[in-house]
Short mmCIF file of C-alpha atoms in Angstrom, two decimals:
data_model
loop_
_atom_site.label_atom_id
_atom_site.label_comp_id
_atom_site.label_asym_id
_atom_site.label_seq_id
_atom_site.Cartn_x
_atom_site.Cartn_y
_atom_site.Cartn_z
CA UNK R 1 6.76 58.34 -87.12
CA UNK R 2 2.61 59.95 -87.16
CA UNK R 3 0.51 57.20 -86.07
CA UNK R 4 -1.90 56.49 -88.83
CA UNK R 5 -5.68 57.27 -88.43
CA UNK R 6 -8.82 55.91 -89.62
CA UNK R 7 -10.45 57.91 -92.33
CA UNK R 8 -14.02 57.64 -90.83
CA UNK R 9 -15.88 56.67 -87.64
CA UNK R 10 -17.12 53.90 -89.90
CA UNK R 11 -14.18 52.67 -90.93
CA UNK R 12 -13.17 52.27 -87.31
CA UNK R 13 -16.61 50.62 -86.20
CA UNK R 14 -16.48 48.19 -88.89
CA UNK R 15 -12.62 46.94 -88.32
CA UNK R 16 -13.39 46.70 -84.69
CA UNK R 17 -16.67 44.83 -85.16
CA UNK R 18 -14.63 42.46 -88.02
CA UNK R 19 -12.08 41.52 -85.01
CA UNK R 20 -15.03 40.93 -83.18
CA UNK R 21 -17.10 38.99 -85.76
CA UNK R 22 -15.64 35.80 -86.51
CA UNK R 23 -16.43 32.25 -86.39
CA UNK R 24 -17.99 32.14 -82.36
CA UNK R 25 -20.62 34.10 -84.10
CA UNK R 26 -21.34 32.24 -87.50
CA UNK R 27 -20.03 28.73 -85.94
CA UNK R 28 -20.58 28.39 -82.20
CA UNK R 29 -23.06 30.34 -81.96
CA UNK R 30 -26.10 28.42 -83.97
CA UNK R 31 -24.95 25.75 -82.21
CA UNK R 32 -24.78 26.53 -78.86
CA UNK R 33 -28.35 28.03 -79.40
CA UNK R 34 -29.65 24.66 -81.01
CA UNK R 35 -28.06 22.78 -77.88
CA UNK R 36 -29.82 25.41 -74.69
CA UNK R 37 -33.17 25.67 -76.07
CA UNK R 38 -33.00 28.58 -78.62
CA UNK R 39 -34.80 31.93 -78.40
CA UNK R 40 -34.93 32.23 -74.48
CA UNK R 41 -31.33 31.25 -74.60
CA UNK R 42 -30.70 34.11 -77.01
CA UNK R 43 -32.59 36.60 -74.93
CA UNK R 44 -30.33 35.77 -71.63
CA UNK R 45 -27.20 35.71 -74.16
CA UNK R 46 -28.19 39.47 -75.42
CA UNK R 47 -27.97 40.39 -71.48
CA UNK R 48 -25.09 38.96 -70.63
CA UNK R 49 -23.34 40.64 -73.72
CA UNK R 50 -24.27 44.55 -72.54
CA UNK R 51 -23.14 43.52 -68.41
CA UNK R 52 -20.57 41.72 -69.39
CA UNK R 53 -19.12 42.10 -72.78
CA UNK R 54 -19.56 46.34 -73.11
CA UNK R 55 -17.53 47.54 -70.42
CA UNK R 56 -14.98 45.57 -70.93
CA UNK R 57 -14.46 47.01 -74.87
CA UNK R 58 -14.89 50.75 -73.77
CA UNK R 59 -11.47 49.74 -71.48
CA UNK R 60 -9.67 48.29 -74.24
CA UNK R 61 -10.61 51.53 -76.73
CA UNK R 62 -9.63 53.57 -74.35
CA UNK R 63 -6.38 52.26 -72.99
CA UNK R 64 -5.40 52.50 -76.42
CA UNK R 65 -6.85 55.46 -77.16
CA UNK R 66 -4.98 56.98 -74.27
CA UNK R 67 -1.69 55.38 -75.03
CA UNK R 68 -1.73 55.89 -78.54
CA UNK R 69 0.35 51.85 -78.69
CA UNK R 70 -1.16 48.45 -78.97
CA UNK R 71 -0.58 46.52 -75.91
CA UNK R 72 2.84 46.15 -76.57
CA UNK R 73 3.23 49.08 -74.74
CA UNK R 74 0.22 50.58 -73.88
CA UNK R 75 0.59 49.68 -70.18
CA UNK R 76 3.71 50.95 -69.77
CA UNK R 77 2.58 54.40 -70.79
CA UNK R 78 -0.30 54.61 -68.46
CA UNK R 79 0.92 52.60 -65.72
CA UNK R 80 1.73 54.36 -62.39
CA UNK R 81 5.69 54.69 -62.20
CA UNK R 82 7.38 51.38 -60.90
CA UNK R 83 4.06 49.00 -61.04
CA UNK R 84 4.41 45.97 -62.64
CA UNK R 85 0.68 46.14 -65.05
CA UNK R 86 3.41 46.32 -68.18
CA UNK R 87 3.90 42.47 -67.35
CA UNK R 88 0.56 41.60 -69.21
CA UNK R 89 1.61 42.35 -72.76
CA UNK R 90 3.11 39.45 -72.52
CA UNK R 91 0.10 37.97 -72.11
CA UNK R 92 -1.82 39.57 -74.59
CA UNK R 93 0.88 39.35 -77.23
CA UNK R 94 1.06 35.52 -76.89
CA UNK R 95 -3.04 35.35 -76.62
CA UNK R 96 -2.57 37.22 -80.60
CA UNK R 97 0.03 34.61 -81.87
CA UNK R 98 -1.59 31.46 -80.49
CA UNK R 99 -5.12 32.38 -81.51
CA UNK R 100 -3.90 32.49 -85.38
CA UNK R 101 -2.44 29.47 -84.98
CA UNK R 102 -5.40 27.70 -85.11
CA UNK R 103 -7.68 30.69 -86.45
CA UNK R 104 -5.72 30.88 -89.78
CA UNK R 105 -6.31 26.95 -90.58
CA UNK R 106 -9.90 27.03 -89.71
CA UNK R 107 -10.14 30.24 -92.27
CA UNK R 108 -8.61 27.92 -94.40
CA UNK R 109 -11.08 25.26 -94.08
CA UNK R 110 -14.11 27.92 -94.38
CA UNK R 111 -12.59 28.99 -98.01
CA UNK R 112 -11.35 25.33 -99.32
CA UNK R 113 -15.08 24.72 -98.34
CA UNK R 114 -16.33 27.70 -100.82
CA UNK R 115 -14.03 26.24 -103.56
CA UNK R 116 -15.35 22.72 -102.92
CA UNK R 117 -19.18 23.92 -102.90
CA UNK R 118 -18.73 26.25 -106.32
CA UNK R 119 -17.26 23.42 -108.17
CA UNK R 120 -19.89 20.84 -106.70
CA UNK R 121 -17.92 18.24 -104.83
CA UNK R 122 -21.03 17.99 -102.60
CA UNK R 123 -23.58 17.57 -105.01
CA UNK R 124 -25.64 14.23 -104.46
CA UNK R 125 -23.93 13.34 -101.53
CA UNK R 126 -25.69 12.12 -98.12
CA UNK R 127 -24.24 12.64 -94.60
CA UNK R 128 -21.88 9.94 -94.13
CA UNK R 129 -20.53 11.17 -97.55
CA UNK R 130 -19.79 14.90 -96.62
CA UNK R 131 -18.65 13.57 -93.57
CA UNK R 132 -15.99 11.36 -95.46
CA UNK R 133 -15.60 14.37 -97.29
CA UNK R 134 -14.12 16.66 -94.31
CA UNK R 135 -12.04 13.57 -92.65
CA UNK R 136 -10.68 13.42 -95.74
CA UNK R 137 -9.79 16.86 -95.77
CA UNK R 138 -8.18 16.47 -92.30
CA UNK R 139 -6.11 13.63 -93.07
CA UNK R 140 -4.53 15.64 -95.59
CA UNK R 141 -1.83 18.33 -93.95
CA UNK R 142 -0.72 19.35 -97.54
CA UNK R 143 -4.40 20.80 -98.38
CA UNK R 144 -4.81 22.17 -95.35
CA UNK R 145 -1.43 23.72 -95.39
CA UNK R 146 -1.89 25.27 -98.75
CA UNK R 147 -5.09 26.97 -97.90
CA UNK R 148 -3.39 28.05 -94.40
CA UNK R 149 -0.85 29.79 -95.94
CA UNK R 150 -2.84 31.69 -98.72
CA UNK R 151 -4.89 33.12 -96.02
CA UNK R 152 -2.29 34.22 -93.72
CA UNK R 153 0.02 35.98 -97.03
CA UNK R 154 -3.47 37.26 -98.62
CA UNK R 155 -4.16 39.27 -95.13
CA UNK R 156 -0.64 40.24 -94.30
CA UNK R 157 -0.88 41.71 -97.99
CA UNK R 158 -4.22 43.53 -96.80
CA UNK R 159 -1.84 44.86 -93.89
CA UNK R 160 0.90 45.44 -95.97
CA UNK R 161 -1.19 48.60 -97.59
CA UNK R 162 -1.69 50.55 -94.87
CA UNK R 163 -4.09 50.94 -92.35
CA UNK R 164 -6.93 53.16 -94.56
CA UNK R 165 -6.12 51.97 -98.25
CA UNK R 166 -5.48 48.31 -96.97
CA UNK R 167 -7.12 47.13 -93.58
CA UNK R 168 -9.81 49.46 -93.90
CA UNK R 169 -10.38 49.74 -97.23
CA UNK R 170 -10.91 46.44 -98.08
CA UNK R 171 -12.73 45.17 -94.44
CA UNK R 172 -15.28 48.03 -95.31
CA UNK R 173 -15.68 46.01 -98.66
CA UNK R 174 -16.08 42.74 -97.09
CA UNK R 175 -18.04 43.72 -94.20
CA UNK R 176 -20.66 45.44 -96.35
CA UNK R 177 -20.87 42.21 -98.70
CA UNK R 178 -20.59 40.01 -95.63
CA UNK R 179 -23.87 42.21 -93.97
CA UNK R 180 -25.05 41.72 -98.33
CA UNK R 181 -24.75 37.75 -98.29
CA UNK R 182 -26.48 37.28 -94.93
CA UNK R 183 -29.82 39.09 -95.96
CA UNK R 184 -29.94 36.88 -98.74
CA UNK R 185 -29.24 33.38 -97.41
CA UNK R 186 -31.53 34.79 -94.00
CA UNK R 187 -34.61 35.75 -96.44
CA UNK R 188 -33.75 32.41 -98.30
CA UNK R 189 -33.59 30.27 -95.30
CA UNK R 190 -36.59 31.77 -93.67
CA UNK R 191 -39.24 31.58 -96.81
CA UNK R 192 -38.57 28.17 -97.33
CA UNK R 193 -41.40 25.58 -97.00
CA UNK R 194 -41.76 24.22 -93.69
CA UNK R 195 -39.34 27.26 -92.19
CA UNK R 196 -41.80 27.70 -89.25
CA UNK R 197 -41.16 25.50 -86.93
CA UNK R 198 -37.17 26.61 -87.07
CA UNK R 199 -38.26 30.08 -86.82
CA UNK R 200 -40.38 29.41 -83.81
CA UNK R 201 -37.12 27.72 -81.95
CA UNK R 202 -35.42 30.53 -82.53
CA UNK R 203 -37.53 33.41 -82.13
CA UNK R 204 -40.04 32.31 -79.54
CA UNK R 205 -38.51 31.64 -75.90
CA UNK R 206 -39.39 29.01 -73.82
CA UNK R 207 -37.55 29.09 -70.72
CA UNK R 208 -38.86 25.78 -70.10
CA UNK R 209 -36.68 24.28 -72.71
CA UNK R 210 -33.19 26.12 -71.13
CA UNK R 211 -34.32 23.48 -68.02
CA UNK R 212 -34.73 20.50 -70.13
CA UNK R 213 -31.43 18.02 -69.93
CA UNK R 214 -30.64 15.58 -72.36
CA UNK R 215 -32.89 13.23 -71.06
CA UNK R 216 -35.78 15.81 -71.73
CA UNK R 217 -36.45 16.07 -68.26
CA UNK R 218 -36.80 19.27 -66.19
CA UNK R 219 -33.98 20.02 -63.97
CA UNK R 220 -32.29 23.03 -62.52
CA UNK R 221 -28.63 21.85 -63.32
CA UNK R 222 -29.39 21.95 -66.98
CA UNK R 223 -30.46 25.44 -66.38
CA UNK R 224 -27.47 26.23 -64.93
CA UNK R 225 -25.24 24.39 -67.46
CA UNK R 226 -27.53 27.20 -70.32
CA UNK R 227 -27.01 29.83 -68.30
CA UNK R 228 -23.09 29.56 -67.87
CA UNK R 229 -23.25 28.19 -71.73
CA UNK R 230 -24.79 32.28 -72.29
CA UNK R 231 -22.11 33.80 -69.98
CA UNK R 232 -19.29 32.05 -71.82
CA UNK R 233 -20.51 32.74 -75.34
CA UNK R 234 -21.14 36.52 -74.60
CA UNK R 235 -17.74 37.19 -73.15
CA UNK R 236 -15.60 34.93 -75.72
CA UNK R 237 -18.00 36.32 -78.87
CA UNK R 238 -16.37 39.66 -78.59
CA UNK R 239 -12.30 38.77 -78.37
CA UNK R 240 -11.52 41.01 -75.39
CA UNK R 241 -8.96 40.80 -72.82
CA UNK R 242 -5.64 40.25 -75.31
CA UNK R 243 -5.33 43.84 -77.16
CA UNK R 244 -6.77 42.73 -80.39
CA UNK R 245 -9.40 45.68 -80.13
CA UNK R 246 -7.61 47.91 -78.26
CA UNK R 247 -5.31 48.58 -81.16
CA UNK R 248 -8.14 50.44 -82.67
CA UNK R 249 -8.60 52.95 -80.17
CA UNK R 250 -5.06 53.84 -80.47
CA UNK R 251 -5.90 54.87 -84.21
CA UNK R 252 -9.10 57.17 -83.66
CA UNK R 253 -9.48 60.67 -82.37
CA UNK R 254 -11.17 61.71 -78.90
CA UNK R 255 -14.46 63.33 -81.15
CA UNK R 256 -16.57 60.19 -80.07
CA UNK R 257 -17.41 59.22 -76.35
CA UNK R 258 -16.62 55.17 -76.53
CA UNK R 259 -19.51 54.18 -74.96
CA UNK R 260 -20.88 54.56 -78.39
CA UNK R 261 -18.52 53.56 -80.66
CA UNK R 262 -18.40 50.14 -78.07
CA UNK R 263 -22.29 50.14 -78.67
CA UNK R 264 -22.10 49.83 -82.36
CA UNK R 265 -18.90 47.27 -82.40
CA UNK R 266 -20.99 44.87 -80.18
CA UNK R 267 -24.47 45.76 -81.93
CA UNK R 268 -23.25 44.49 -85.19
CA UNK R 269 -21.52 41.48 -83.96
CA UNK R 270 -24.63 40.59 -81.98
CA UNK R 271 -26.62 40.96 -85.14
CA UNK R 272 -24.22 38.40 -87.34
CA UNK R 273 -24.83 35.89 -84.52
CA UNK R 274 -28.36 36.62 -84.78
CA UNK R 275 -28.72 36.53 -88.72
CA UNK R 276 -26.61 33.05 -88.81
CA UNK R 277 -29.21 31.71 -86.47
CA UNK R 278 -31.95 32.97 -88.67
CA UNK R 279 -30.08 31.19 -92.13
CA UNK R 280 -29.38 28.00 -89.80
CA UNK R 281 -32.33 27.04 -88.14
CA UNK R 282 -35.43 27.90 -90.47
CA UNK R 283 -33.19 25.24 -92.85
CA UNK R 284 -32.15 22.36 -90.52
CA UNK R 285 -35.67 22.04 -89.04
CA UNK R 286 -37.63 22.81 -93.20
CA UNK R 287 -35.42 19.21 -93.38
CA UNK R 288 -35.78 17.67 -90.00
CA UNK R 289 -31.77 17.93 -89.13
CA UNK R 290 -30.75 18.44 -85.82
CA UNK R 291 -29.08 22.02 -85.46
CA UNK R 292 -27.02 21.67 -81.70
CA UNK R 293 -24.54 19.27 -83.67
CA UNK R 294 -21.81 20.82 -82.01
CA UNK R 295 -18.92 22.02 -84.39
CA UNK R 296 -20.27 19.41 -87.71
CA UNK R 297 -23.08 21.56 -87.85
CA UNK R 298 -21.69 23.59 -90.30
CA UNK R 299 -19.29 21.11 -92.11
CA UNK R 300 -20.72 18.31 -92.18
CA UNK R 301 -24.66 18.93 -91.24
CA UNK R 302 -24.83 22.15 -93.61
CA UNK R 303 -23.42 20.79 -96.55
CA UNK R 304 -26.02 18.51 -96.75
CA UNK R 305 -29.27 20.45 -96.07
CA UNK R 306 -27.58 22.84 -99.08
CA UNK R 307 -28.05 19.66 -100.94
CA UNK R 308 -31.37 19.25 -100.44
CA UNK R 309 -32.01 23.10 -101.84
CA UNK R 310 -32.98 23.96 -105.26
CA UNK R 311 -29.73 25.89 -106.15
CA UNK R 312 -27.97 24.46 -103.08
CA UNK R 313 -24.69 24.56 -104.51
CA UNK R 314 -25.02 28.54 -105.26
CA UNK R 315 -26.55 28.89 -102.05
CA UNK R 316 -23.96 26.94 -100.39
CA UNK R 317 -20.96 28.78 -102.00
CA UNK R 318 -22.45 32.07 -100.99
CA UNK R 319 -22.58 31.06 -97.04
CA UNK R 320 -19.01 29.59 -96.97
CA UNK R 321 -18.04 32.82 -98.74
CA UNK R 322 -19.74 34.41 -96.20
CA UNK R 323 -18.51 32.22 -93.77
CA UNK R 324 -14.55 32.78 -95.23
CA UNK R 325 -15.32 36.88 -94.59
CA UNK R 326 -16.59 36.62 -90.90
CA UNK R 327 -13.14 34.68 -90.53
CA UNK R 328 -10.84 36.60 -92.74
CA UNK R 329 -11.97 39.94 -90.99
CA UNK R 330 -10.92 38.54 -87.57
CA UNK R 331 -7.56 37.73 -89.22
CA UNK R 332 -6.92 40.84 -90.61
CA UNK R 333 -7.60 42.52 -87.43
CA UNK R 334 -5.40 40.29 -85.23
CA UNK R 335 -2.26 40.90 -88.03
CA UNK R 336 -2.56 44.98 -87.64
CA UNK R 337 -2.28 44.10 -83.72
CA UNK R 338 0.44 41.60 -84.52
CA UNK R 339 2.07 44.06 -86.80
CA UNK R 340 2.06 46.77 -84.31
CA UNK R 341 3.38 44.75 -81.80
CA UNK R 342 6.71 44.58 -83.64
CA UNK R 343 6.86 48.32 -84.82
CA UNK R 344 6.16 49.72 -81.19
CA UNK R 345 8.86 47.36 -79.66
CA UNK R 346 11.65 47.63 -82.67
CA UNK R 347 10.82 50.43 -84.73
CA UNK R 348 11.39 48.33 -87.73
CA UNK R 349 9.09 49.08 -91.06
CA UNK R 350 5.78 47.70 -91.49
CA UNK R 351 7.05 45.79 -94.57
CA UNK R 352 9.54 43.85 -92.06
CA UNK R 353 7.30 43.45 -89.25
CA UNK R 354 4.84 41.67 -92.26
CA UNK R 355 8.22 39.62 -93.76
CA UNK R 356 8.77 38.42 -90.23
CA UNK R 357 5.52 37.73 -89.22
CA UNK R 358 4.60 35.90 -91.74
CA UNK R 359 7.11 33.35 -91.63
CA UNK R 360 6.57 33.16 -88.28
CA UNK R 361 2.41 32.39 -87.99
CA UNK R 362 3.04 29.69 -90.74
CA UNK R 363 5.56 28.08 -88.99
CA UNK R 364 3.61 28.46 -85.79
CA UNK R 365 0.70 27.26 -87.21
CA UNK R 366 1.52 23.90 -88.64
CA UNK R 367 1.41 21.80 -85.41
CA UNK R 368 -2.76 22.49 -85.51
CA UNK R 369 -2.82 21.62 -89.16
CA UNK R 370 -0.45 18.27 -88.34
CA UNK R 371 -2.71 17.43 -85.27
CA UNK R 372 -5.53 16.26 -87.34
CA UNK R 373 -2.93 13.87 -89.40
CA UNK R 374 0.89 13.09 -88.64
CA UNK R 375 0.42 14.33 -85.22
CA UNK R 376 -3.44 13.33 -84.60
CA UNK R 377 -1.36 10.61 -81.65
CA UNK R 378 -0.87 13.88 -79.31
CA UNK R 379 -3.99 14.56 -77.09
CA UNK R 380 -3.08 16.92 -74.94
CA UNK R 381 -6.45 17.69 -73.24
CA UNK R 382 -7.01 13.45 -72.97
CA UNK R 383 -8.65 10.89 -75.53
CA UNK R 384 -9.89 12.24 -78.53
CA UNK R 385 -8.65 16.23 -78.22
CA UNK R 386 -6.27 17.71 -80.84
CA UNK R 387 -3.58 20.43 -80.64
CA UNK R 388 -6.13 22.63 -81.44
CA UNK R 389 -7.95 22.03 -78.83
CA UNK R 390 -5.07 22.58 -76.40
CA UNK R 391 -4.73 25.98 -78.48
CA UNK R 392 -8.25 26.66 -78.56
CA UNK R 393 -8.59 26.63 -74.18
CA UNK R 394 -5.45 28.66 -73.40
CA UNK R 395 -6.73 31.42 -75.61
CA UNK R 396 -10.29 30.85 -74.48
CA UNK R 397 -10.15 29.53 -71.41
CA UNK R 398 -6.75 31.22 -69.77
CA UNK R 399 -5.32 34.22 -71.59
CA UNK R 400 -9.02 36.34 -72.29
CA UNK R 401 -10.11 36.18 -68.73
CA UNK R 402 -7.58 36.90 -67.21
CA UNK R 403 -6.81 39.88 -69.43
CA UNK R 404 -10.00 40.86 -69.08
CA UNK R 405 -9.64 40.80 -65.28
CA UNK R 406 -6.03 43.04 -65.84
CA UNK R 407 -8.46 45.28 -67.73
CA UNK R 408 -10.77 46.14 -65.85
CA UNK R 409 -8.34 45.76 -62.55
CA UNK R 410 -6.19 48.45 -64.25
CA UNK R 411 -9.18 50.54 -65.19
CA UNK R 412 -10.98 50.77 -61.97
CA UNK R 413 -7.81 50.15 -58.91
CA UNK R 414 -5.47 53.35 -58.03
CA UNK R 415 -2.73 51.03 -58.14
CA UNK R 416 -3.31 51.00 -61.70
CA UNK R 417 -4.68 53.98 -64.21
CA UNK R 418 -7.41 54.39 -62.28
CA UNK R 419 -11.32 55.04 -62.36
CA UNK R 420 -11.26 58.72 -62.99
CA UNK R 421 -8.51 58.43 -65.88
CA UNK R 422 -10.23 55.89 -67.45
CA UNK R 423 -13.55 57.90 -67.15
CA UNK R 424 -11.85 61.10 -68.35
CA UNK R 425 -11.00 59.28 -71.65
CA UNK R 426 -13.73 57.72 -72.41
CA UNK R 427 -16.28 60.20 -72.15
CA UNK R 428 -13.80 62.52 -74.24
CA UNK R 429 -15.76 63.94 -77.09
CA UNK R 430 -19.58 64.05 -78.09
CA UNK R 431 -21.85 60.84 -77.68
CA UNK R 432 -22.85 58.37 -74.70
CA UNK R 433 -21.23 58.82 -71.57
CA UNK R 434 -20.18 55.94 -69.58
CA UNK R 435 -22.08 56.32 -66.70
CA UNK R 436 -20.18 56.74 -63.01
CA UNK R 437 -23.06 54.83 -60.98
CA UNK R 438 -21.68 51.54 -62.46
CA UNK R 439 -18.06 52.49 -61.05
CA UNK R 440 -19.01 49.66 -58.03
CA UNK R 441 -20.46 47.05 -60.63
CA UNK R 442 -17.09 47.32 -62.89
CA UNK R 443 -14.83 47.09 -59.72
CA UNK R 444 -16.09 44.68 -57.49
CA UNK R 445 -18.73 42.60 -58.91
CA UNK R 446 -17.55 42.05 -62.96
CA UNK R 447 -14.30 41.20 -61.52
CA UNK R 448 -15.64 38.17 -59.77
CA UNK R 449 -18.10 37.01 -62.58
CA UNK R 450 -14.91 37.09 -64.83
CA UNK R 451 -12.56 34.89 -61.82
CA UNK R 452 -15.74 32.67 -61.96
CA UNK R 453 -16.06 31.98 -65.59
CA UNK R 454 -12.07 31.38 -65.78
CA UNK R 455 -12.43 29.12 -62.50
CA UNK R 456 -15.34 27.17 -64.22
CA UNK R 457 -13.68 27.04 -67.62
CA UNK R 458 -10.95 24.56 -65.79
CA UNK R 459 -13.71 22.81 -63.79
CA UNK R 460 -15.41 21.47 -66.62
CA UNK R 461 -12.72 20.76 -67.95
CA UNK R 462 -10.63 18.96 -66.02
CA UNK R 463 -13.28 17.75 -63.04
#
């Protein structure tokens, strides 16, 4: 059977910036910004993103641009004959299926949250109120269920269609009215009255404040606590090291040097992050809230500065629209991987691969939903985690550094494909060429940044 192709460079840049662009962008991102001092945490963010984040995608585009599979098999076509790299799609295929098990009910939340904003549920409520609101939400596992499962059969649908008329087809629609939404609610947010002082936070750096601990005091392990904060967000923004965007090398032809088709995917996804700052910040400080809330900024914290808006409840059902896109497009993205999976390894149609599937991610998913109910008595990470949680760090924490490491391992070592194969397909075509003086960077020195992020990941975790 043909493989099926993209109909347009654009369609490809925008699918592989939606599997990008997700909820670390529009979620942790503000956040994490609002909690390391804001615009000089940005700036150190931004250069993490090109050492660390951009070689790492022009690997994963071209390993499956070479292969033509999606990590299913794409290592055992390129691997040297008897080596054992094929053992990671294991790996990466698990790294797929457990992050929609918690990705689809959090998509779930972001549109039950649209629903609840057009209709006015939040209207005239204070904090303590919307906060009721959500625990009330999480005690309920039949809601949450519901909305799971509409998500996950509304993008297998998407899937179901076929790569142009379906995944791309409708994630160029959404993508464009994602890009649509966040102009508005950014010009919004930033001409409101007292918008300056947010704006200033976020756009003004002050390295002093990345040293400034809780306390408010100056000190150089609060600096280092930002810094690594930077490191972790650039690397974990972009989803690479489990095959979910090296599926979409496997579907484009060799007239574009990936250099700068990896330019674009992480250009846009950087600029989401940076508009969601610019509709977050101006807002929360224009009404003195605090925006490095940690993960209530946006359900509980947001809802309520929308409520203070003239028009908040329009306003607020256009971001968690927004918010349900940024989501939805990672989703999509991870099912074509998921769906792939099955037809490299069977053969089987895409319509059963879709049938089986998505049985399978609902069933799978329903011990995160339970863990904030029924099952909220299992803590696996100690007092107060959830299953999610547990979810959340192997995918995070375990399964995209150390595919990152296979990666760029396999891309760079000649007991794997090797430097020169790697650099022969992704300078293939017309456009930026990735440039052989960073061949010692990419094998000796990323490698150990990555080991150190995955080795700090469990130290702060469990130390």
């Amino acid at each position: 059977m043909k493989r099926e192709k993209f109909s347009s460079r654009l369609g490809f840049i925008l699918i592989s910036a939606g599997c990008a662009i997700g909820l670390g962008n529009v979620w942790r991102f503000p956040y994490i910004v609002g909690e390391y001092g804001g615009a000089a945490f940005v700036l150190v963010y931004i250069c993490f993103l090109a050492l660390l984040g951009l070689p790492i995608i022009v690997m994963e585009f071209s390993v499956g641009r070479a292969s033509q599979k999606s990590i299913a098999l794409s290592f055992d076509v390129l691997e040297p004959k008897g080596s054992k790299w094929h053992l990671e799609k294991y790996f990466g295929m698990a790294g797929n299926y457990i992050l929609m098990m918690f990705y689809t009910t959090v998509a779930g939340w972001m549109l039950l949250y649209f629903v609840k904003m057009a209709k006015g549920d939040f209207v005239g409520l204070n904090t303590e109120q919307v906060g009721a609101e959500f625990n009330n939400m999480l005690a309920s596992p039949g809601l949450m269920a519901a909305f799971m499962i509409l998500i996950v059969l509304v993008c297998f649908a998407i899937c179901g269609m076929g790569l142009q008329k379906g995944v791309e087809g409708v994630t160029k629609v959404m993508m464009v009215c994602l890009f649509l939404l966040m102009i508005v609610l950014a010009v919004h947010s930033v001409t409101m009255e007292n918008s300056g002082p947010g704006l200033e936070f976020y756009l003004k750096p002050d390295f002093q404040k990345m040293m400034m601990d809780e306390n408010g005091n100056m000190s150089m392990h609060a600096l280092g606590e930002a810094v690594f904060a930077a490191l972790g967000q650039s690397f974990f923004t972009l989803s690479i090291g489990i095959g979910a965007l090296a599926i979409f090398g496997s579907y484009i032809g060799k007239e574009k040097r990936l250099t700068g088709e990896a330019i674009s995917v992480m250009a846009l996804d950087t600029s989401v992050a940076f508009m969601s700052g610019l509709i977050i910040f101006p807002a929360c400080f224009a009404f003195n809230i605090d925006a490095g809330q940690g993960p209530s900024l946006v359900f509980i914290t947001l809802p309520n500065v929308f409520n203070h808006m003239a028009g908040g409840r329009i306003w607020g059902a256009m971001f968690f629209i927004f918010m349900t896109f940024a989501a939805v497009s990672t989703v999509i993205a991870v099912f074509q991987n998921i769906i792939s999976f099955a037809t490299d390894l069977t053969g089987c149609s895409i319509k059963k691969a879709i049938a089986w599937n998505a049985v399978i991610i609902i069933l799978l998913s329903m011990p995160c939903v339970l863990g904030f109910n029924v099952w909220s008595h299992i803590q696996p990470l100690g007092a107060g985690s959830t299953i999610q949680d547990l979810e959340d760090f192997i995918v995070s924490n375990t399964l995209l550094p150390i595919g990152s490491l296979v990666y760029l391992l396999f891309c760079t070592s000649r007991y794997g494909w090797g430097f020169e194969n790697f650099l022969k397909e992704a300078n293939a075509g017309q456009g930026i060429k990735f440039p052989r003086a960073v061949r010692f960077y990419v094998t000796y020195i990323l490698p150990v940044i990555i080991l150190g992020l995955f080795i700090q990941g469990y130290w702060s975790k469990f130390m």
